[in-house]
Amino acid sequence: MRGGGSVKSEREELDELEKKWMSRMTSFTTPVPTPEDTLDLIARVKEQAQKPEKQAEVAPSDHQTGGWMDLIISQWSFYGMRSWLMSAGWMICFSLMIGAQSITIVPKDEAGVFWIQAVTLTIVLSIAYTFRPQNEGMAMLERLSVYSLAAQTFVRLCMVMGFQWILAIPFSFVIPGLDNGWLFLWQWTIPLFFFAVITFVMAERWGMGASLSVSLMIWGGQWFARKVLPEVSLMVQTEELSFRPVQLVSLVVAFLLLGAWYISQRRREI
């Protein structure tokens, strides 16, 4: 009986405390949100959720459009000064050898054609060396970079072509038998760009072995066509500063291949 009374008294005390505190609390009724309020809340939540995604999308874009110089520096640092200087030194030595042979050995009327053949062969070998297969560690570092793989690879291609083009310019102006050095610069720059892009895109698609083989076959076919069918050969000299049909076609093909590679690479990364 004592236990039952104790429980009853405890309940009474709890009831009194509840009534006491309920009298002190202010009651209020929460208004029911209207459909407009609900839609406004959903819109604000979506806006807050999309802000980090927009910032994440803008960051790579800023790197690719506004930070090309930083990307070039990162590529230089990534491969190391020794690797780039060795590549540049090899191209310098080869260009010197080509220039010397053009001046001393090759007949004057053939010096320009020989130069175009040599400089295109040089760019094919330079692309093959620069984009040779990497080890797994280097590939992993590239994937972890803040820049996309497409941007890194494209900048590296531009650096190789720029190296070769800048190194070749001085020698192209001292080749004997040329009346217009600027005209000749135009005539060998187009084949250089064409063979660089062809070698690069095929290497990215089918590997360096297949790329080098096909590029050398195209190079040999162009060399053979200069005598048999000069209209379809890039390794000829003209007296006019104008697009030949074969030059125009080669530029269009090169740009289309480069654009297709870049788009496919970006889609693969997304």
PDB file of N, CA and C in Angstrom, residues 12 17 27 34 80 99 110 115 117 121 172 179:
ATOM      1  N   GLU A  12       0.988  13.127  -8.683  1.00  0.00           N
ATOM      2  CA  GLU A  12       0.364  14.404  -8.355  1.00  0.00           C
ATOM      3  C   GLU A  12       1.374  15.538  -8.431  1.00  0.00           C
ATOM      4  N   LEU A  17       3.583  20.254 -11.303  1.00  0.00           N
ATOM      5  CA  LEU A  17       4.700  20.913 -11.999  1.00  0.00           C
ATOM      6  C   LEU A  17       4.352  21.206 -13.453  1.00  0.00           C
ATOM      7  N   SER A  27       1.864  30.036 -25.560  1.00  0.00           N
ATOM      8  CA  SER A  27       1.514  29.146 -26.665  1.00  0.00           C
ATOM      9  C   SER A  27       1.339  29.953 -27.946  1.00  0.00           C
ATOM     10  N   THR A  34       2.107  28.719 -47.416  1.00  0.00           N
ATOM     11  CA  THR A  34       1.347  28.726 -48.664  1.00  0.00           C
ATOM     12  C   THR A  34       2.159  28.045 -49.769  1.00  0.00           C
ATOM     13  N   GLY A  80      60.657  18.904 -66.173  1.00  0.00           N
ATOM     14  CA  GLY A  80      62.012  19.245 -65.757  1.00  0.00           C
ATOM     15  C   GLY A  80      62.805  19.956 -66.829  1.00  0.00           C
ATOM     16  N   GLY A  99      70.925  22.860 -91.813  1.00  0.00           N
ATOM     17  CA  GLY A  99      71.317  24.132 -92.405  1.00  0.00           C
ATOM     18  C   GLY A  99      72.662  24.053 -93.092  1.00  0.00           C
ATOM     19  N   GLU A 110      67.878  23.054-105.213  1.00  0.00           N
ATOM     20  CA  GLU A 110      67.217  22.024-104.418  1.00  0.00           C
ATOM     21  C   GLU A 110      67.311  22.300-102.921  1.00  0.00           C
ATOM     22  N   TRP A 115      65.334  21.557 -97.390  1.00  0.00           N
ATOM     23  CA  TRP A 115      65.040  22.111 -96.065  1.00  0.00           C
ATOM     24  C   TRP A 115      63.638  21.703 -95.606  1.00  0.00           C
ATOM     25  N   GLN A 117      61.915  19.111 -96.513  1.00  0.00           N
ATOM     26  CA  GLN A 117      61.942  17.686 -96.185  1.00  0.00           C
ATOM     27  C   GLN A 117      62.556  17.449 -94.807  1.00  0.00           C
ATOM     28  N   LEU A 121      60.712  16.168 -91.265  1.00  0.00           N
ATOM     29  CA  LEU A 121      61.192  14.944 -90.626  1.00  0.00           C
ATOM     30  C   LEU A 121      61.589  15.214 -89.180  1.00  0.00           C
ATOM     31  N   SER A 172      66.451  29.084 -91.964  1.00  0.00           N
ATOM     32  CA  SER A 172      65.684  29.155 -93.211  1.00  0.00           C
ATOM     33  C   SER A 172      65.999  30.417 -94.004  1.00  0.00           C
ATOM     34  N   ASP A 179      64.994  33.966-103.094  1.00  0.00           N
ATOM     35  CA  ASP A 179      64.793  35.392-103.338  1.00  0.00           C
ATOM     36  C   ASP A 179      63.937  36.047-102.262  1.00  0.00           C
TER      37      ASP A 179
END
